[in-house]
mmCIF file of C-alpha atoms in Angstrom:
data_model
loop_
_atom_site.group_PDB
_atom_site.id
_atom_site.type_symbol
_atom_site.label_atom_id
_atom_site.label_comp_id
_atom_site.label_asym_id
_atom_site.label_seq_id
_atom_site.Cartn_x
_atom_site.Cartn_y
_atom_site.Cartn_z
ATOM 1 C CA UNK A 236 -23.435 75.008 -52.695
ATOM 2 C CA UNK A 237 -22.426 74.615 -56.320
ATOM 3 C CA UNK A 238 -25.741 75.877 -57.630
ATOM 4 C CA UNK A 239 -25.946 78.090 -60.662
ATOM 5 C CA UNK A 240 -27.676 81.408 -60.036
ATOM 6 C CA UNK A 241 -30.281 81.543 -62.738
ATOM 7 C CA UNK A 242 -31.479 84.699 -64.482
ATOM 8 C CA UNK A 243 -35.152 85.570 -64.380
ATOM 9 C CA UNK A 244 -35.194 86.112 -68.135
ATOM 10 C CA UNK A 245 -37.497 83.792 -70.101
ATOM 11 C CA UNK A 246 -36.051 80.728 -71.772
ATOM 12 C CA UNK A 247 -36.449 82.266 -75.227
ATOM 13 C CA UNK A 248 -33.973 85.064 -74.390
ATOM 14 C CA UNK A 249 -31.622 83.015 -76.597
ATOM 15 C CA UNK A 250 -33.280 81.529 -79.709
ATOM 16 C CA UNK A 251 -31.860 78.044 -78.999
ATOM 17 C CA UNK A 252 -31.232 78.126 -75.243
ATOM 18 C CA UNK A 253 -32.226 74.992 -73.355
ATOM 19 C CA UNK A 254 -31.796 74.349 -69.658
ATOM 20 C CA UNK A 255 -30.528 71.154 -68.098
ATOM 21 C CA UNK A 256 -31.073 70.391 -64.417
ATOM 22 C CA UNK A 257 -28.375 68.262 -62.759
ATOM 23 C CA UNK A 258 -29.261 66.696 -59.409
ATOM 24 C CA UNK A 259 -26.378 64.279 -58.754
ATOM 25 C CA UNK A 260 -23.775 65.023 -56.055
ATOM 26 C CA UNK A 261 -21.713 68.119 -56.750
ATOM 27 C CA UNK A 262 -18.582 66.515 -58.238
ATOM 28 C CA UNK A 263 -20.530 64.295 -60.637
ATOM 29 C CA UNK A 264 -22.824 67.149 -61.653
ATOM 30 C CA UNK A 265 -19.881 69.444 -62.376
ATOM 31 C CA UNK A 266 -18.196 66.734 -64.418
ATOM 32 C CA UNK A 267 -21.278 66.053 -66.536
ATOM 33 C CA UNK A 268 -21.902 69.805 -66.952
ATOM 34 C CA UNK A 269 -18.412 70.069 -68.473
ATOM 35 C CA UNK A 270 -19.236 67.225 -70.873
ATOM 36 C CA UNK A 271 -22.491 68.941 -71.862
ATOM 37 C CA UNK A 272 -20.671 72.207 -72.590
ATOM 38 C CA UNK A 273 -17.994 70.383 -74.600
ATOM 39 C CA UNK A 274 -20.634 68.590 -76.696
ATOM 40 C CA UNK A 275 -23.282 71.279 -77.198
ATOM 41 C CA UNK A 276 -21.614 74.628 -76.505
ATOM 42 C CA UNK A 277 -23.430 77.827 -75.624
ATOM 43 C CA UNK A 278 -26.928 76.696 -76.578
ATOM 44 C CA UNK A 279 -27.335 74.919 -73.234
ATOM 45 C CA UNK A 280 -27.406 76.280 -69.698
ATOM 46 C CA UNK A 281 -26.816 73.882 -66.813
ATOM 47 C CA UNK A 282 -28.223 74.291 -63.311
ATOM 48 C CA UNK A 283 -26.510 72.233 -60.596
ATOM 49 C CA UNK A 284 -28.939 71.527 -57.763
ATOM 50 C CA UNK A 285 -27.828 68.350 -55.921
ATOM 51 C CA UNK A 286 -30.447 66.269 -54.169
ATOM 52 C CA UNK A 287 -27.734 64.342 -52.293
ATOM 53 C CA UNK A 288 -24.343 65.018 -50.760
ATOM 54 C CA UNK A 289 -21.523 62.545 -50.206
ATOM 55 C CA UNK A 290 -20.556 61.739 -46.612
ATOM 56 C CA UNK A 291 -17.333 59.739 -46.236
ATOM 57 C CA UNK A 292 -17.127 57.083 -43.532
ATOM 58 C CA UNK A 293 -14.165 56.790 -41.106
ATOM 59 C CA UNK A 294 -13.066 53.300 -42.138
ATOM 60 C CA UNK A 295 -9.533 51.892 -42.021
ATOM 61 C CA UNK A 296 -8.283 49.712 -44.874
ATOM 62 C CA UNK A 297 -5.021 47.834 -45.423
ATOM 63 C CA UNK A 298 -4.630 47.805 -49.202
ATOM 64 C CA UNK A 299 -1.463 45.682 -49.135
ATOM 65 C CA UNK A 300 -3.502 42.493 -49.534
ATOM 66 C CA UNK A 301 -5.227 43.568 -52.759
ATOM 67 C CA UNK A 302 -4.126 43.285 -56.378
ATOM 68 C CA UNK A 303 -6.422 45.954 -57.797
ATOM 69 C CA UNK A 304 -9.379 48.209 -57.002
ATOM 70 C CA UNK A 305 -12.879 48.452 -58.495
ATOM 71 C CA UNK A 306 -14.609 51.822 -58.705
ATOM 72 C CA UNK A 307 -18.286 52.182 -59.600
ATOM 73 C CA UNK A 308 -18.260 55.976 -59.197
ATOM 74 C CA UNK A 309 -15.989 58.971 -58.767
ATOM 75 C CA UNK A 310 -17.029 58.943 -55.107
ATOM 76 C CA UNK A 311 -15.212 55.632 -54.719
ATOM 77 C CA UNK A 312 -12.060 57.202 -56.164
ATOM 78 C CA UNK A 313 -12.348 60.109 -53.732
ATOM 79 C CA UNK A 314 -12.820 57.679 -50.838
ATOM 80 C CA UNK A 315 -9.758 55.694 -51.943
ATOM 81 C CA UNK A 316 -7.689 58.884 -51.973
ATOM 82 C CA UNK A 317 -8.931 59.882 -48.520
ATOM 83 C CA UNK A 318 -8.003 56.437 -47.186
ATOM 84 C CA UNK A 319 -4.450 56.713 -48.504
ATOM 85 C CA UNK A 320 -4.867 54.108 -51.233
ATOM 86 C CA UNK A 321 -1.619 53.485 -53.151
ATOM 87 C CA UNK A 322 -1.169 54.545 -56.773
ATOM 88 C CA UNK A 323 0.512 51.198 -57.579
ATOM 89 C CA UNK A 324 -2.824 49.315 -57.739
ATOM 90 C CA UNK A 325 -4.702 49.129 -61.027
ATOM 91 C CA UNK A 326 -8.278 50.394 -61.141
ATOM 92 C CA UNK A 327 -11.249 48.876 -62.980
ATOM 93 C CA UNK A 328 -13.814 51.620 -63.473
ATOM 94 C CA UNK A 329 -17.436 51.720 -64.556
ATOM 95 C CA UNK A 330 -16.969 54.729 -66.869
ATOM 96 C CA UNK A 331 -14.528 57.156 -68.429
ATOM 97 C CA UNK A 332 -14.954 59.970 -65.889
ATOM 98 C CA UNK A 333 -14.294 57.557 -63.035
ATOM 99 C CA UNK A 334 -11.240 56.223 -64.845
ATOM 100 C CA UNK A 335 -9.966 59.768 -65.390
ATOM 101 C CA UNK A 336 -10.336 60.460 -61.670
ATOM 102 C CA UNK A 337 -8.323 57.306 -60.865
ATOM 103 C CA UNK A 338 -5.615 58.308 -63.330
ATOM 104 C CA UNK A 339 -5.480 61.637 -61.547
ATOM 105 C CA UNK A 340 -4.222 59.692 -58.519
ATOM 106 C CA UNK A 341 -1.474 58.143 -60.651
ATOM 107 C CA UNK A 342 -3.248 54.799 -61.052
ATOM 108 C CA UNK A 343 -3.405 52.673 -64.173
ATOM 109 C CA UNK A 344 -7.146 52.734 -64.857
ATOM 110 C CA UNK A 345 -9.361 50.766 -67.242
ATOM 111 C CA UNK A 346 -12.844 51.985 -68.188
ATOM 112 C CA UNK A 347 -15.822 49.728 -68.916
ATOM 113 C CA UNK A 348 -17.625 52.742 -70.436
ATOM 114 C CA UNK A 349 -20.991 51.394 -69.375
ATOM 115 C CA UNK A 350 -22.822 49.937 -66.404
ATOM 116 C CA UNK A 351 -22.177 47.232 -63.810
ATOM 117 C CA UNK A 352 -22.693 44.513 -66.418
ATOM 118 C CA UNK A 353 -19.985 46.059 -68.616
ATOM 119 C CA UNK A 354 -17.741 46.454 -65.575
ATOM 120 C CA UNK A 355 -18.141 42.787 -64.695
ATOM 121 C CA UNK A 356 -17.144 41.856 -68.245
ATOM 122 C CA UNK A 357 -14.062 44.080 -67.972
ATOM 123 C CA UNK A 358 -13.063 42.564 -64.626
ATOM 124 C CA UNK A 359 -13.568 39.023 -65.948
ATOM 125 C CA UNK A 360 -11.384 39.783 -68.965
ATOM 126 C CA UNK A 361 -8.531 41.673 -67.334
ATOM 127 C CA UNK A 362 -8.541 40.763 -63.628
ATOM 128 C CA UNK A 363 -9.713 37.172 -63.513
ATOM 129 C CA UNK A 364 -8.510 35.683 -60.205
ATOM 130 C CA UNK A 365 -7.085 38.939 -58.839
ATOM 131 C CA UNK A 366 -7.952 39.956 -55.300
ATOM 132 C CA UNK A 367 -10.032 43.117 -55.659
ATOM 133 C CA UNK A 368 -11.229 45.863 -53.316
ATOM 134 C CA UNK A 369 -14.479 47.615 -54.224
ATOM 135 C CA UNK A 370 -14.740 51.077 -52.653
ATOM 136 C CA UNK A 371 -18.502 51.559 -52.602
ATOM 137 C CA UNK A 372 -21.306 53.510 -51.090
ATOM 138 C CA UNK A 373 -23.756 52.174 -48.550
ATOM 139 C CA UNK A 374 -26.261 51.443 -51.326
ATOM 140 C CA UNK A 375 -25.081 49.563 -54.418
ATOM 141 C CA UNK A 376 -26.976 49.185 -57.696
ATOM 142 C CA UNK A 377 -25.447 45.866 -58.721
ATOM 143 C CA UNK A 378 -23.078 43.093 -57.662
ATOM 144 C CA UNK A 379 -19.468 43.021 -58.817
ATOM 145 C CA UNK A 380 -18.361 39.460 -59.575
ATOM 146 C CA UNK A 381 -15.032 37.861 -58.730
ATOM 147 C CA UNK A 382 -12.673 37.626 -55.760
ATOM 148 C CA UNK A 383 -13.823 40.932 -54.332
ATOM 149 C CA UNK A 384 -14.099 42.609 -50.954
ATOM 150 C CA UNK A 385 -16.644 45.413 -50.763
ATOM 151 C CA UNK A 386 -15.569 48.284 -48.530
ATOM 152 C CA UNK A 387 -18.401 50.602 -47.559
ATOM 153 C CA UNK A 388 -16.617 53.948 -47.643
ATOM 154 C CA UNK A 389 -19.337 56.591 -47.992
ATOM 155 C CA UNK A 390 -23.065 57.185 -48.148
ATOM 156 C CA UNK A 391 -25.363 59.626 -49.892
ATOM 157 C CA UNK A 392 -27.244 61.945 -47.556
ATOM 158 C CA UNK A 393 -30.451 63.477 -48.960
ATOM 159 C CA UNK A 394 -30.594 67.224 -49.562
ATOM 160 C CA UNK A 395 -33.809 69.225 -49.704
ATOM 161 C CA UNK A 396 -34.693 70.764 -53.086
ATOM 162 C CA UNK A 397 -33.001 74.149 -53.327
ATOM 163 C CA UNK A 398 -34.756 77.448 -54.129
ATOM 164 C CA UNK A 399 -33.017 77.365 -57.531
ATOM 165 C CA UNK A 400 -34.551 73.970 -58.306
ATOM 166 C CA UNK A 401 -37.960 75.078 -57.087
ATOM 167 C CA UNK A 402 -37.744 78.130 -59.347
ATOM 168 C CA UNK A 403 -36.915 75.960 -62.359
ATOM 169 C CA UNK A 404 -39.804 73.597 -61.663
ATOM 170 C CA UNK A 405 -42.156 76.564 -61.313
ATOM 171 C CA UNK A 406 -41.235 77.901 -64.760
ATOM 172 C CA UNK A 407 -43.487 76.786 -67.606
ATOM 173 C CA UNK A 408 -40.858 75.941 -70.233
ATOM 174 C CA UNK A 409 -38.800 72.915 -71.235
ATOM 175 C CA UNK A 410 -36.395 71.464 -68.673
ATOM 176 C CA UNK A 411 -34.099 68.510 -69.440
ATOM 177 C CA UNK A 412 -33.249 66.278 -66.458
ATOM 178 C CA UNK A 413 -30.532 63.602 -66.846
ATOM 179 C CA UNK A 414 -30.968 60.780 -64.314
ATOM 180 C CA UNK A 415 -28.165 58.254 -63.883
ATOM 181 C CA UNK A 416 -29.425 55.907 -61.164
ATOM 182 C CA UNK A 417 -32.643 54.427 -59.827
ATOM 183 C CA UNK A 418 -32.019 56.089 -56.475
ATOM 184 C CA UNK A 419 -31.466 59.469 -58.124
ATOM 185 C CA UNK A 420 -34.649 59.056 -60.162
ATOM 186 C CA UNK A 421 -36.686 58.263 -57.047
ATOM 187 C CA UNK A 422 -35.309 61.314 -55.283
ATOM 188 C CA UNK A 423 -36.127 63.596 -58.191
ATOM 189 C CA UNK A 424 -39.611 62.131 -58.572
ATOM 190 C CA UNK A 425 -40.220 62.830 -54.871
ATOM 191 C CA UNK A 426 -38.792 66.359 -55.206
ATOM 192 C CA UNK A 427 -41.369 67.232 -57.847
ATOM 193 C CA UNK A 428 -43.973 66.913 -55.101
ATOM 194 C CA UNK A 429 -47.427 67.924 -56.185
ATOM 195 C CA UNK A 430 -46.359 68.688 -59.714
ATOM 196 C CA UNK A 431 -44.209 70.923 -61.872
ATOM 197 C CA UNK A 432 -45.126 73.644 -64.322
ATOM 198 C CA UNK A 433 -41.976 72.892 -66.312
ATOM 199 C CA UNK A 434 -42.145 70.618 -69.319
ATOM 200 C CA UNK A 435 -39.907 67.887 -67.942
ATOM 201 C CA UNK A 436 -37.925 65.605 -70.238
ATOM 202 C CA UNK A 437 -36.183 62.836 -68.277
ATOM 203 C CA UNK A 438 -33.040 61.409 -69.869
ATOM 204 C CA UNK A 439 -32.434 58.098 -68.089
ATOM 205 C CA UNK A 440 -29.365 55.871 -68.029
ATOM 206 C CA UNK A 441 -31.504 52.739 -68.370
ATOM 207 C CA UNK A 442 -35.008 51.326 -68.292
ATOM 208 C CA UNK A 443 -34.516 50.474 -64.599
ATOM 209 C CA UNK A 444 -33.916 54.178 -63.911
ATOM 210 C CA UNK A 445 -36.919 55.252 -65.988
ATOM 211 C CA UNK A 446 -39.184 52.812 -64.132
ATOM 212 C CA UNK A 447 -38.733 54.860 -60.918
ATOM 213 C CA UNK A 448 -40.535 57.861 -62.408
ATOM 214 C CA UNK A 449 -44.214 58.774 -62.488
ATOM 215 C CA UNK A 450 -44.907 59.234 -66.228
ATOM 216 C CA UNK A 451 -47.712 61.682 -65.447
ATOM 217 C CA UNK A 452 -45.109 64.204 -64.238
ATOM 218 C CA UNK A 453 -43.106 64.207 -67.471
ATOM 219 C CA UNK A 454 -43.547 65.269 -71.067
ATOM 220 C CA UNK A 455 -41.162 62.492 -72.065
ATOM 221 C CA UNK A 456 -38.982 59.792 -70.504
ATOM 222 C CA UNK A 457 -36.075 58.479 -72.589
ATOM 223 C CA UNK A 458 -34.059 55.399 -71.666
ATOM 224 C CA UNK A 459 -32.900 53.682 -74.874
ATOM 225 C CA UNK A 460 -29.229 53.563 -75.809
ATOM 226 C CA UNK A 461 -25.909 52.616 -74.202
ATOM 227 C CA UNK A 462 -25.724 53.032 -70.393
ATOM 228 C CA UNK A 463 -22.807 55.480 -70.491
ATOM 229 C CA UNK A 464 -22.165 59.216 -70.288
ATOM 230 C CA UNK A 465 -21.837 59.343 -74.073
ATOM 231 C CA UNK A 466 -25.120 57.456 -74.371
ATOM 232 C CA UNK A 467 -26.784 60.038 -72.131
ATOM 233 C CA UNK A 468 -25.433 62.885 -74.270
ATOM 234 C CA UNK A 469 -26.605 61.124 -77.430
ATOM 235 C CA UNK A 470 -30.135 60.880 -75.982
ATOM 236 C CA UNK A 471 -30.065 64.657 -75.394
ATOM 237 C CA UNK A 472 -28.633 65.635 -78.767
ATOM 238 C CA UNK A 473 -31.857 66.355 -80.658
ATOM 239 C CA UNK A 474 -32.753 69.091 -78.164
ATOM 240 C CA UNK A 475 -29.873 71.184 -79.512
ATOM 241 C CA UNK A 476 -29.058 72.447 -83.014
ATOM 242 C CA UNK A 477 -26.178 70.724 -84.855
#
């Protein structure tokens, strides 16, 4: 579901065509694919092959006792919407796409445009002392500081590598793979299995993400730069013509 059907033509069918493999859950992959197209245009082809799917948990939450909400992903925003969360609460969000999703619910949303450390700085600056609800997944990458209640609202269920992904890994040309989390990096590293014929270039959100990968499987692993969507795009920019 959500996969791009890939042509069997060689990569050099277009003189500048590069392929990017996106393995995050469907909504996040589609959002980042749109950002890639907006930044680089027609010289890039994205293949969406999720290695996880989001499963929402049947929790009940009374939001009347909270002053604001913290979102560390778009999945948290979706969970909030499913739980009937009110638009009157402000939202403190890890990144711009998450903030945009919260605004889509009518919420006033602030973006840290970074990682959990940046989000903690934003919360400390703007919501010091407020009673916060954090709509999170079962696994969390970092602790949110402050007067906060974590509500486990969803989990990520693993998905087997699709035939489209297997076909990409079997092809002997360059493949760019953005990896946003340590968990996502571990899943992709495991999906490679006994090896890939593709020349894999991992674009990692941080050093902690890069450390989950087996360097022997990759032509290159990049992790320097800001831990944001823009930082990820910047790390990819020299693969594409100006």
